XYZ file of C-alpha atoms in Angstrom:
717
model
C 0.000 0.000 0.000
C 1.424 3.416 -0.978
C 2.104 6.089 1.608
C -0.477 8.501 0.256
C -3.177 5.850 0.466
C -2.136 5.136 4.044
C -2.324 8.851 4.800
C -5.774 9.137 3.220
C -6.960 6.146 5.220
C -5.656 7.614 8.472
C -7.302 10.950 7.690
C -10.613 9.247 6.923
C -10.413 7.332 10.191
C -9.691 10.580 12.024
C -12.665 12.266 10.353
C -14.917 9.482 11.619
C -13.450 9.212 15.130
C -13.166 12.880 16.065
C -16.897 13.570 15.579
C -17.701 10.550 17.728
C -15.483 11.897 20.506
C -16.986 15.388 20.212
C -20.536 14.016 20.177
C -19.780 11.939 23.271
C -18.487 15.007 25.106
C -21.464 17.177 24.110
C -24.479 14.830 23.909
C -23.417 11.852 25.930
C -22.720 8.207 25.217
C -26.176 7.285 23.857
C -26.159 9.586 20.817
C -22.526 8.801 20.066
C -23.291 5.106 20.339
C -26.088 5.368 17.760
C -23.798 7.108 15.305
C -20.976 4.618 15.854
C -23.336 1.669 15.436
C -24.703 2.851 12.115
C -21.259 3.817 10.806
C -20.025 0.346 11.724
C -23.016 -1.510 10.288
C -22.579 -0.100 6.785
C -19.090 -1.599 6.207
C -20.269 -4.792 7.883
C -23.222 -5.038 5.521
C -20.941 -4.421 2.549
C -18.545 -7.102 3.773
C -21.412 -9.594 4.081
C -22.588 -8.783 0.562
C -19.016 -9.206 -0.682
C -18.700 -12.618 0.910
C -22.113 -13.909 -0.147
C -21.919 -12.367 -3.613
C -18.768 -14.281 -4.400
C -20.138 -17.675 -3.383
C -21.539 -20.283 -5.764
C -20.329 -18.633 -8.970
C -17.525 -20.837 -10.169
C -16.471 -20.453 -13.806
C -18.526 -22.474 -16.259
C -17.197 -26.011 -16.607
C -17.299 -28.159 -19.730
C -20.414 -29.859 -18.359
C -22.014 -26.475 -17.690
C -21.295 -25.280 -21.219
C -22.769 -28.481 -22.672
C -25.890 -28.161 -20.514
C -26.330 -24.524 -21.538
C -26.006 -25.450 -25.215
C -28.595 -28.221 -24.853
C -31.060 -25.896 -23.113
C -30.436 -23.212 -25.718
C -31.234 -25.638 -28.548
C -34.628 -26.437 -27.042
C -35.488 -22.795 -26.380
C -34.390 -21.455 -29.777
C -36.184 -24.265 -31.618
C -39.449 -23.724 -29.749
C -39.479 -19.962 -30.076
C -38.554 -19.757 -33.736
C -40.977 -22.498 -34.707
C -43.737 -20.424 -33.132
C -42.514 -17.272 -34.854
C -42.192 -19.058 -38.211
C -45.740 -20.357 -37.875
C -47.025 -16.843 -37.186
C -45.263 -15.667 -40.362
C -46.737 -18.589 -42.358
C -43.286 -19.915 -43.209
C -44.116 -23.506 -42.308
C -46.619 -26.011 -43.664
C -49.218 -27.154 -44.287
C -48.840 -26.242 -47.912
C -48.920 -23.990 -49.751
C -45.892 -22.019 -48.649
C -44.479 -19.299 -50.861
C -40.881 -20.357 -51.333
C -38.018 -18.442 -52.860
C -35.094 -19.569 -54.940
C -31.519 -18.476 -54.598
C -28.340 -18.694 -56.649
C -24.736 -17.573 -56.462
C -24.283 -13.811 -56.280
C -21.901 -11.953 -58.623
C -18.318 -13.063 -58.050
C -17.095 -9.572 -57.156
C -19.191 -9.638 -53.955
C -17.515 -12.760 -52.555
C -14.057 -13.872 -51.528
C -11.906 -15.912 -53.914
C -13.596 -19.203 -54.686
C -10.522 -21.180 -53.597
C -10.588 -19.428 -50.213
C -14.264 -20.263 -49.737
C -14.385 -23.838 -51.031
C -10.776 -24.987 -51.042
C -9.184 -27.092 -53.754
C -12.444 -28.775 -54.761
C -14.110 -25.452 -55.487
C -15.164 -26.392 -59.026
C -17.396 -29.191 -57.750
C -19.744 -26.889 -55.853
C -22.747 -25.232 -57.433
C -24.637 -22.746 -55.301
C -28.352 -22.654 -56.121
C -31.590 -24.095 -54.823
C -34.770 -23.245 -52.936
C -35.462 -22.406 -49.299
C -35.394 -26.053 -48.256
C -31.846 -26.517 -49.559
C -30.231 -23.572 -47.815
C -29.068 -25.805 -44.941
C -27.317 -28.073 -47.402
C -25.678 -25.035 -48.993
C -24.225 -23.890 -45.675
C -22.950 -27.373 -44.889
C -21.187 -27.544 -48.259
C -19.143 -24.441 -47.419
C -16.027 -25.583 -45.498
C -15.799 -22.256 -43.660
C -19.512 -22.429 -42.706
C -19.822 -18.780 -43.708
C -22.730 -17.633 -45.840
C -24.054 -14.240 -46.962
C -27.688 -13.989 -48.107
C -28.459 -10.997 -50.337
C -31.699 -9.793 -51.842
C -33.966 -6.900 -52.692
C -36.117 -5.250 -49.995
C -38.862 -7.681 -49.018
C -37.272 -10.568 -50.917
C -37.402 -12.853 -47.862
C -33.890 -12.650 -46.411
C -35.052 -12.791 -42.796
C -37.541 -15.539 -43.605
C -34.776 -17.597 -45.199
C -32.585 -16.999 -42.127
C -35.396 -18.298 -39.907
C -35.848 -21.403 -42.065
C -32.085 -21.957 -42.064
C -32.051 -21.736 -38.259
C -34.859 -24.264 -37.909
C -33.252 -26.560 -40.478
C -29.945 -26.561 -38.618
C -31.731 -27.256 -35.338
C -33.604 -30.212 -36.831
C -30.260 -31.808 -37.735
C -28.519 -30.691 -34.559
C -26.478 -33.271 -32.668
C -24.686 -32.970 -29.366
C -21.585 -30.844 -29.771
C -22.821 -29.030 -32.884
C -22.955 -25.227 -32.726
C -26.369 -23.746 -31.942
C -27.744 -21.318 -34.561
C -29.023 -18.123 -32.919
C -30.538 -15.166 -34.775
C -29.295 -11.680 -33.848
C -30.757 -8.488 -35.297
C -27.879 -6.218 -36.266
C -30.133 -3.154 -35.993
C -29.114 -2.781 -32.341
C -25.350 -3.180 -32.877
C -23.014 -0.204 -32.879
C -19.843 -1.361 -34.684
C -17.812 0.766 -32.278
C -18.627 -1.877 -29.660
C -16.728 -5.151 -29.794
C -18.844 -7.775 -31.537
C -18.256 -10.422 -28.873
C -19.323 -8.072 -26.096
C -22.518 -7.227 -27.961
C -23.291 -10.877 -28.728
C -22.790 -11.861 -25.086
C -25.153 -9.126 -23.947
C -27.801 -10.099 -26.493
C -27.574 -13.744 -25.433
C -27.941 -12.878 -21.757
C -30.835 -10.499 -22.364
C -32.781 -12.576 -24.896
C -32.057 -15.901 -23.187
C -31.878 -14.833 -19.561
C -31.626 -18.377 -18.196
C -28.000 -18.412 -19.384
C -27.197 -16.176 -16.413
C -28.071 -18.917 -13.949
C -24.572 -19.397 -12.584
C -25.699 -22.055 -10.118
C -26.642 -24.328 -13.034
C -24.078 -23.561 -15.724
C -21.326 -21.599 -14.015
C -20.284 -18.018 -14.460
C -20.148 -16.324 -17.899
C -21.482 -19.332 -19.766
C -22.743 -17.150 -22.643
C -19.230 -15.902 -23.237
C -17.875 -19.449 -23.055
C -20.419 -20.630 -25.635
C -19.209 -18.001 -28.084
C -15.509 -18.409 -27.415
C -15.666 -22.197 -27.794
C -17.554 -22.055 -31.095
C -20.784 -23.472 -29.651
C -22.862 -20.707 -31.300
C -23.427 -20.032 -35.004
C -24.507 -16.372 -35.136
C -27.201 -15.648 -37.736
C -26.652 -11.904 -38.170
C -29.751 -10.413 -39.757
C -29.727 -7.006 -41.411
C -26.281 -5.566 -42.101
C -28.123 -2.915 -44.133
C -29.921 -1.767 -40.962
C -26.663 -0.420 -39.537
C -25.988 3.222 -40.374
C -24.425 3.351 -43.832
C -21.415 5.327 -42.613
C -20.670 2.564 -40.089
C -21.146 -0.388 -42.445
C -17.497 -0.625 -43.589
C -16.427 -0.523 -39.942
C -18.932 -3.293 -39.244
C -17.486 -5.487 -41.995
C -13.983 -4.945 -40.625
C -15.184 -5.929 -37.154
C -16.848 -9.069 -38.533
C -13.683 -10.146 -40.321
C -11.539 -9.596 -37.235
C -13.829 -11.245 -34.706
C -12.629 -14.602 -33.448
C -16.119 -15.675 -32.328
C -17.123 -16.079 -35.987
C -14.322 -18.519 -36.810
C -16.699 -21.455 -36.432
C -19.229 -20.061 -38.885
C -21.634 -17.188 -39.461
C -24.620 -16.301 -41.628
C -25.129 -12.677 -42.671
C -28.124 -11.106 -44.443
C -28.107 -7.791 -46.281
C -29.742 -5.937 -49.143
C -27.922 -6.262 -52.441
C -27.219 -2.572 -53.066
C -26.057 -1.868 -49.518
C -23.753 -4.894 -49.523
C -22.190 -3.836 -52.803
C -21.524 -0.397 -51.326
C -19.849 -1.991 -48.295
C -17.651 -4.196 -50.480
C -16.641 -1.316 -52.740
C -15.704 0.876 -49.774
C -14.204 -1.853 -47.619
C -13.976 -5.609 -47.976
C -15.943 -8.800 -48.525
C -16.798 -11.158 -45.691
C -13.674 -13.292 -45.600
C -14.180 -16.931 -46.582
C -17.946 -16.590 -47.088
C -20.072 -17.915 -49.915
C -22.526 -15.286 -51.163
C -25.960 -16.107 -52.566
C -28.708 -13.898 -53.941
C -32.461 -14.383 -53.631
C -34.182 -14.468 -57.000
C -37.405 -12.572 -57.721
C -40.643 -14.542 -57.748
C -41.970 -15.534 -61.149
C -45.559 -14.502 -61.984
C -46.514 -18.150 -62.442
C -45.334 -18.973 -58.882
C -47.327 -16.070 -57.443
C -50.474 -17.101 -59.313
C -50.202 -20.715 -58.130
C -49.653 -19.602 -54.547
C -52.605 -17.195 -54.495
C -54.970 -19.675 -56.131
C -54.164 -22.221 -53.419
C -54.436 -19.671 -50.619
C -57.687 -17.979 -51.671
C -60.834 -19.920 -50.666
C -63.155 -21.243 -53.372
C -66.297 -19.434 -54.429
C -66.854 -15.701 -54.370
C -63.441 -15.025 -52.851
C -61.680 -16.749 -55.738
C -63.755 -14.860 -58.312
C -62.660 -11.521 -56.853
C -59.015 -12.431 -57.468
C -59.362 -13.759 -61.031
C -58.827 -10.437 -62.892
C -55.576 -9.861 -60.996
C -54.380 -13.432 -61.521
C -55.210 -13.243 -65.213
C -53.217 -10.021 -65.573
C -50.224 -11.682 -63.927
C -50.447 -14.803 -66.097
C -50.694 -12.856 -69.323
C -47.795 -10.596 -68.461
C -49.831 -7.602 -69.614
C -49.419 -5.715 -66.326
C -45.687 -5.310 -65.889
C -45.815 -2.891 -62.878
C -48.046 -5.331 -60.987
C -45.770 -8.285 -61.775
C -42.706 -6.329 -60.672
C -44.338 -5.283 -57.398
C -45.469 -8.840 -56.606
C -42.046 -10.321 -57.360
C -41.099 -10.298 -53.653
C -42.839 -12.274 -50.873
C -43.449 -9.158 -48.751
C -45.717 -7.519 -51.319
C -47.560 -10.758 -52.045
C -48.316 -11.114 -48.348
C -49.419 -7.480 -48.053
C -51.726 -7.872 -51.047
C -53.389 -10.902 -49.452
C -54.055 -8.964 -46.246
C -55.198 -5.731 -47.917
C -57.676 -7.525 -50.200
C -58.801 -10.224 -47.803
C -62.053 -8.418 -46.975
C -65.038 -9.414 -49.154
C -65.779 -5.721 -49.667
C -62.402 -5.127 -51.339
C -61.540 -5.683 -54.986
C -58.052 -6.982 -55.891
C -58.700 -5.949 -59.491
C -58.024 -2.366 -58.410
C -54.314 -3.156 -58.622
C -54.639 -3.656 -62.393
C -55.718 -0.039 -62.914
C -52.738 1.436 -64.764
C -53.984 4.997 -64.292
C -53.863 4.663 -60.500
C -50.785 2.457 -60.480
C -48.589 3.349 -63.437
C -45.430 1.792 -62.018
C -44.102 -0.668 -59.458
C -43.545 2.005 -56.804
C -47.181 3.107 -56.927
C -48.394 -0.450 -56.302
C -45.984 -0.914 -53.398
C -46.877 2.412 -51.749
C -50.567 1.576 -51.979
C -50.103 -1.798 -50.296
C -47.898 -0.335 -47.562
C -50.422 2.443 -46.924
C -53.425 0.128 -46.615
C -51.801 -2.794 -44.798
C -52.123 -1.716 -41.153
C -55.745 -0.627 -41.538
C -56.585 -3.919 -43.240
C -54.741 -5.966 -40.610
C -56.717 -4.369 -37.758
C -59.967 -3.903 -39.664
C -61.735 -6.073 -42.147
C -65.275 -4.806 -41.645
C -66.870 -1.370 -41.728
C -67.491 -1.473 -37.974
C -63.756 -1.910 -37.368
C -62.747 1.105 -39.450
C -62.466 3.592 -36.567
C -60.545 1.119 -34.419
C -58.196 0.316 -37.301
C -57.457 4.005 -37.865
C -56.664 4.466 -34.177
C -54.302 1.504 -34.336
C -52.619 2.981 -37.386
C -52.127 6.312 -35.630
C -50.629 4.643 -32.565
C -48.278 2.530 -34.630
C -47.253 5.621 -36.587
C -46.381 7.314 -33.298
C -44.245 4.323 -32.270
C -42.578 4.229 -35.684
C -41.673 7.901 -35.332
C -40.320 7.208 -31.854
C -38.075 4.444 -33.212
C -36.966 6.604 -36.119
C -36.001 9.425 -33.756
C -33.838 6.945 -31.860
C -32.305 5.716 -35.111
C -33.408 2.153 -34.391
C -35.558 -0.590 -35.826
C -35.979 -2.160 -32.389
C -39.127 -1.355 -30.428
C -38.082 -1.772 -26.799
C -40.900 -1.244 -24.331
C -38.500 0.265 -21.789
C -37.332 2.914 -24.294
C -40.778 4.518 -24.568
C -39.668 6.938 -21.835
C -37.058 8.455 -24.127
C -39.764 10.507 -25.833
C -41.431 11.594 -22.593
C -41.212 15.314 -21.747
C -39.099 14.738 -18.661
C -38.630 18.360 -17.635
C -42.311 19.259 -17.715
C -43.285 16.025 -16.002
C -40.684 16.549 -13.294
C -41.906 20.103 -12.696
C -45.557 19.031 -12.542
C -44.911 16.048 -10.270
C -42.533 18.081 -8.144
C -45.117 20.815 -7.630
C -47.912 18.405 -6.736
C -45.826 15.886 -4.819
C -43.619 18.438 -3.138
C -46.334 19.606 -0.786
C -47.140 16.008 0.168
C -43.491 15.148 0.739
C -43.036 18.337 2.760
C -45.835 17.227 5.047
C -44.650 13.616 5.347
C -40.878 13.862 5.320
C -38.486 15.187 7.897
C -35.818 15.865 5.294
C -33.245 18.186 6.762
C -34.708 17.317 10.170
C -33.231 19.797 12.648
C -33.020 22.721 10.233
C -36.542 22.326 8.917
C -37.763 21.865 12.476
C -36.290 25.286 13.204
C -38.229 26.613 10.241
C -41.473 25.137 11.591
C -40.783 26.568 15.057
C -40.139 29.998 13.563
C -43.359 29.783 11.597
C -45.324 28.921 14.724
C -44.005 31.953 16.606
C -44.204 34.430 13.738
C -47.131 36.406 12.308
C -48.947 34.664 9.493
C -47.224 36.740 6.820
C -44.013 37.490 8.700
C -40.672 37.412 6.935
C -39.525 34.337 8.796
C -42.706 32.435 7.972
C -42.297 33.268 4.287
C -38.635 32.209 4.408
C -39.527 28.931 6.085
C -42.328 28.142 3.647
C -40.293 28.965 0.548
C -37.216 27.005 1.674
C -39.172 23.919 2.687
C -41.327 23.970 -0.432
C -38.378 24.434 -2.788
C -36.487 21.637 -1.045
C -39.457 19.304 -1.556
C -39.900 20.292 -5.197
C -36.231 19.678 -5.941
C -36.273 16.259 -4.255
C -39.486 14.995 -5.851
C -38.577 16.513 -9.199
C -35.229 14.715 -9.034
C -36.983 11.414 -8.346
C -39.347 11.934 -11.277
C -36.410 12.878 -13.474
C -34.835 9.555 -12.566
C -38.110 7.754 -13.175
C -38.392 9.175 -16.698
C -34.865 8.085 -17.588
C -35.135 4.794 -19.511
C -33.337 1.734 -18.181
C -32.807 -1.750 -19.463
C -35.162 -4.300 -17.872
C -33.971 -4.532 -14.300
C -34.224 -8.250 -13.669
C -31.204 -8.871 -15.835
C -29.254 -5.745 -15.015
C -29.834 -5.809 -11.281
C -29.030 -9.497 -11.010
C -25.897 -8.902 -13.064
C -24.661 -6.150 -10.793
C -25.523 -7.828 -7.532
C -23.992 -11.217 -8.059
C -20.904 -10.487 -10.107
C -17.708 -10.736 -8.011
C -16.733 -7.211 -8.942
C -19.303 -6.009 -6.391
C -17.024 -7.491 -3.795
C -13.956 -5.708 -5.113
C -14.677 -2.548 -3.170
C -11.586 -0.386 -2.997
C -10.336 3.163 -2.998
C -12.732 4.272 -5.720
C -15.614 3.308 -3.435
C -13.994 5.169 -0.524
C -13.598 8.257 -2.701
C -17.249 7.959 -3.736
C -18.310 7.714 -0.083
C -16.197 10.726 0.858
C -17.407 12.753 -2.119
C -21.077 12.099 -1.413
C -20.598 12.765 2.303
C -18.869 16.114 1.879
C -21.121 17.079 -1.026
C -24.190 16.413 1.100
C -22.716 18.398 3.988
C -22.844 21.620 1.950
C -26.665 21.908 1.753
C -26.880 20.689 5.353
C -24.571 23.512 6.412
C -26.642 26.056 4.472
C -29.891 24.757 5.960
C -28.453 24.825 9.464
C -27.341 28.452 9.148
C -30.631 29.469 7.511
C -32.563 27.649 10.215
C -30.710 29.459 12.975
C -31.344 32.782 11.254
C -35.039 31.946 10.908
C -35.214 30.973 14.571
C -33.108 33.722 16.156
C -33.262 36.485 13.591
C -30.508 38.036 11.528
C -28.786 39.150 14.719
C -27.552 35.597 15.257
C -23.959 35.300 16.402
C -22.359 34.100 13.169
C -18.893 33.918 14.664
C -16.083 31.877 13.191
C -16.385 29.241 15.901
C -20.107 28.957 15.249
C -19.601 28.479 11.516
C -16.789 25.979 12.090
C -18.881 23.971 14.507
C -21.865 24.019 12.166
C -19.723 22.856 9.237
C -18.213 20.068 11.344
C -21.661 18.957 12.467
C -22.890 18.980 8.865
C -20.120 16.558 7.873
C -21.058 14.230 10.733
C -24.746 14.383 9.806
C -23.912 13.690 6.155
C -21.749 10.688 7.056
C -24.583 9.372 9.192
C -27.112 9.650 6.363
C -24.773 8.223 3.699
C -23.823 5.300 5.948
C -27.453 4.610 6.730
C -28.301 4.656 3.043
C -25.333 2.350 2.300
C -26.698 -0.067 4.877
C -30.112 0.023 3.200
C -28.669 -0.329 -0.301
C -26.369 -3.220 0.617
C -29.141 -5.138 2.355
C -31.643 -4.563 -0.460
C -29.066 -5.598 -3.053
C -28.228 -8.842 -1.306
C -31.864 -9.822 -0.695
C -32.826 -8.934 -4.274
C -29.957 -11.003 -5.644
C -31.013 -13.907 -3.439
C -34.741 -13.749 -4.232
C -34.646 -12.970 -7.958
C -32.525 -15.796 -9.281
C -32.974 -16.605 -12.949
C -34.425 -20.008 -13.646
C -34.353 -21.846 -16.981
C -37.310 -20.678 -19.043
C -39.400 -22.770 -21.381
C -38.920 -20.010 -23.940
C -36.720 -17.017 -24.567
C -37.382 -13.742 -22.858
C -40.379 -12.141 -24.559
C -41.377 -8.471 -24.246
C -44.249 -9.416 -21.944
C -42.176 -11.699 -19.714
C -39.378 -9.140 -19.380
C -41.960 -6.507 -18.418
C -43.457 -8.762 -15.749
C -40.023 -9.588 -14.332
C -39.058 -5.938 -14.163
C -42.379 -4.960 -12.571
C -42.045 -7.632 -9.890
C -38.576 -6.411 -8.996
C -39.754 -2.782 -8.941
C -42.483 -3.614 -6.420
C -40.030 -5.560 -4.289
C -37.367 -2.856 -4.336
C -39.748 -0.027 -3.514
C -41.447 -1.904 -0.671
C -38.359 -3.433 0.903
C -36.299 -0.252 0.571
C -39.108 1.803 2.086
C -39.302 -0.570 5.053
C -35.549 -0.580 5.719
C -35.244 3.181 5.271
C -38.140 3.686 7.665
C -36.414 1.577 10.329
C -32.995 3.207 9.871
C -34.486 6.716 9.825
C -36.578 5.944 12.897
C -33.446 4.892 14.779
C -31.423 7.847 13.544
C -33.996 10.455 14.597
C -33.417 9.713 18.276
C -36.050 9.163 20.939
C -38.905 11.445 21.921
C -41.046 10.963 25.009
C -43.830 13.367 24.102
C -46.706 12.313 21.882
C -46.020 15.148 19.443
C -42.340 14.249 19.225
C -43.079 10.558 18.657
C -45.588 11.419 15.938
C -43.016 13.677 14.262
C -40.417 10.882 14.292
C -42.918 8.439 12.828
C -44.070 10.763 10.052
C -40.492 11.801 9.212
C -39.280 8.202 8.995
C -42.323 7.231 6.937
C -41.754 10.067 4.488
C -38.091 9.145 4.117
C -39.008 5.506 3.522
C -41.546 6.342 0.820
C -39.149 8.737 -0.925
C -36.175 6.350 -0.963
C -38.370 3.375 -1.862
C -39.696 5.142 -4.935
C -36.216 6.385 -5.807
C -34.741 2.879 -5.605
C -37.302 1.319 -7.953
C -37.124 4.292 -10.331
C -33.335 4.140 -10.435
C -32.934 0.364 -10.807
C -35.969 -0.682 -12.864
C -37.498 0.210 -16.214
C -41.142 -0.361 -15.269
C -41.662 2.959 -13.386
C -40.422 5.095 -16.286
C -42.356 2.938 -18.766
C -45.548 3.256 -16.731
C -45.274 7.026 -16.308
C -44.573 7.490 -20.017
C -47.340 5.108 -21.072
C -49.895 6.913 -18.914
C -48.687 10.280 -20.181
C -49.207 9.306 -23.816
C -52.462 7.477 -23.097
C -53.877 10.677 -21.577
C -52.910 12.488 -24.767
C -54.442 9.782 -26.956
C -51.154 8.831 -28.606
C -50.940 5.321 -27.140
C -53.504 2.875 -25.731
C -53.904 2.397 -21.985
C -52.868 -1.256 -22.323
C -49.803 -0.763 -24.490
C -48.327 -4.245 -24.099
C -51.651 -5.856 -25.005
C -51.795 -3.663 -28.096
C -48.284 -4.696 -29.141
C -49.136 -8.354 -28.630
C -52.172 -7.913 -30.880
C -50.093 -6.145 -33.530
C -47.691 -9.083 -33.470
C -50.537 -11.580 -33.782
C -51.910 -9.656 -36.781
C -48.553 -9.717 -38.554
C -47.737 -6.014 -38.235
C -44.888 -6.585 -35.785
C -42.368 -9.378 -35.484
C -40.711 -10.465 -32.271
C -37.018 -11.094 -31.632
C -36.305 -11.940 -28.011
C -37.506 -9.160 -25.724
C -37.971 -6.612 -28.514
C -40.439 -5.997 -31.317
C -39.726 -4.817 -34.832
C -42.068 -3.751 -37.572
C -42.594 -6.479 -40.094
C -40.320 -4.700 -42.527
C -38.230 -1.539 -42.572
C -40.336 -0.196 -45.443
C -43.488 -0.524 -43.353
C -41.840 1.401 -40.536
C -40.736 4.061 -43.010
C -44.256 4.417 -44.356
C -45.684 4.877 -40.860
C -43.012 7.481 -40.096
C -44.308 9.434 -43.091
C -47.833 9.201 -41.679
C -46.646 10.550 -38.315
C -44.880 13.459 -40.017
C -47.942 14.317 -42.119
C -50.048 16.901 -40.249
C -53.135 15.663 -42.036
C -52.438 12.045 -41.193
C -53.612 10.053 -38.193
């Protein structure tokens, strides 16, 4: 230990011991004993948390890694089968399939690098069912899937994932889909992949079953095949950096699948590099004959089929080139089915060349009508469908403002007007907190005493009222400001912070934090103490140097007492939360609804348990009063402190409070429904949204873009 650290430690010990000695000389042994007990309990609580937090978290063994891989196979298979069924990618027939073939040679690495010496024997083409075979034929197990917007790249990635899982044997890598929309290439790829695994498949954090950091071990040992969907969804200026990061990442040595739009991938290659050692295939456009056969099998017999005949005839004859071009990708075929599913609609409208002179006009029409058709269908549903469209447009604009394709429920708060909400809640809640809380106990008590002895509109009464009210507004406003700051779902984050051994590695940085908070808190305490004495005794108070020095010294002691008491509360709450909220293996991956429920449960626990502990610590720290009025004051002060810190703890650690406040704010304004999560679940069931782990995305980036236009249009919904 260096000399300066030893000196700082001795000085800190002196700062703690001298006030105890002075308090013993002035107030007696009882008050000094209370202070010493609380100051001693905080380090003791931290030591207990350090010891317990480090137990039972041995590094993941080979058996733990194998068990995690086996559990991951079952979870990924079950979840993506359900998602594929909702997207109508699986049987029973008919299923609209796409064909693929080798992309232009200038978009891929040298053929000898990809296939080795036997490169001439391999021919890359086939349909969706043969994509697994194509990946297995590539020695590097690296594949890039290119295509036009809506061509079915993500759908093919899902089918590839399910195909690999059907053939999976023990020891094989597990295919896992990751949406690249949430990756910033400035962050190391492995770090991002580990975080996505732990958030989307939270059971991997169960150290008692698998060992510590099993997600990282799975990646480092090649037990995961990342299916990276949507390189084109990364900001174009960052795409070359992303390709460089992919080529340098060691976690992709065992294989990787990458999807991207054709034009964007060509731009990346021209400005940077290809994906080293990867075969590159391109999705082919649908032929009119394939679309006609698919629609004839999908449309029921009778009147429904007759409505579609003019459109099918135009496709078969090749007379309507814009229509055939628009329906050459699976996305537009699916949108057309939904838009014209209602018996009151007429698919023949799409053959009107005056309304739809080109491919873009057909596509824009289908994108515009899709959401209303998905939520409507009958005339009675029209108003409800328009409301749904307006709400989805608001969410699309929110995502666009964040520069993301991911709809995270906990990020809704990022659009909330935090300053106005904090001011409003601070004004309303400040008066309540002022009445309940004994914040700044002795000084504010002086204010109350001065008010009682002063005329109703005396200067001292005004000073007391203004100071107490402003203090309450600042405190409650600060809590609301915290509550409107978006967090990640707390079940994962809080568990991560509580149980990782680094919590036990408390050192000089923690001591500096303690000292900084203590002395920072002593400044307002000193100001309140001086102001309180002025309010009580008038401006003729003896503000001598010894008085100011004593007041400053007492403020430091009071601050250390409060900070130590809060450390005791925080350490105890953290340990109990880490013990109670252990992650168990799930039957499925973390969904948006399940992550919301987990976070809400932890928020209720943290607020209640923290409020209880703070109440007890504050009750002990406020001393003893024999009179009924004094006892009531202690009780109300401790209760107010408990409520304030309980709400602050849940708002700081969890996402549910900020989500709830923001959701209610926008529901009152009519921008979002009261039951937002239920609405999102319905949108997913109707095919407007797709689900990837704990996040939603719009079915396609073009649909999100269209809704953003609606939100920006003053005449729109």
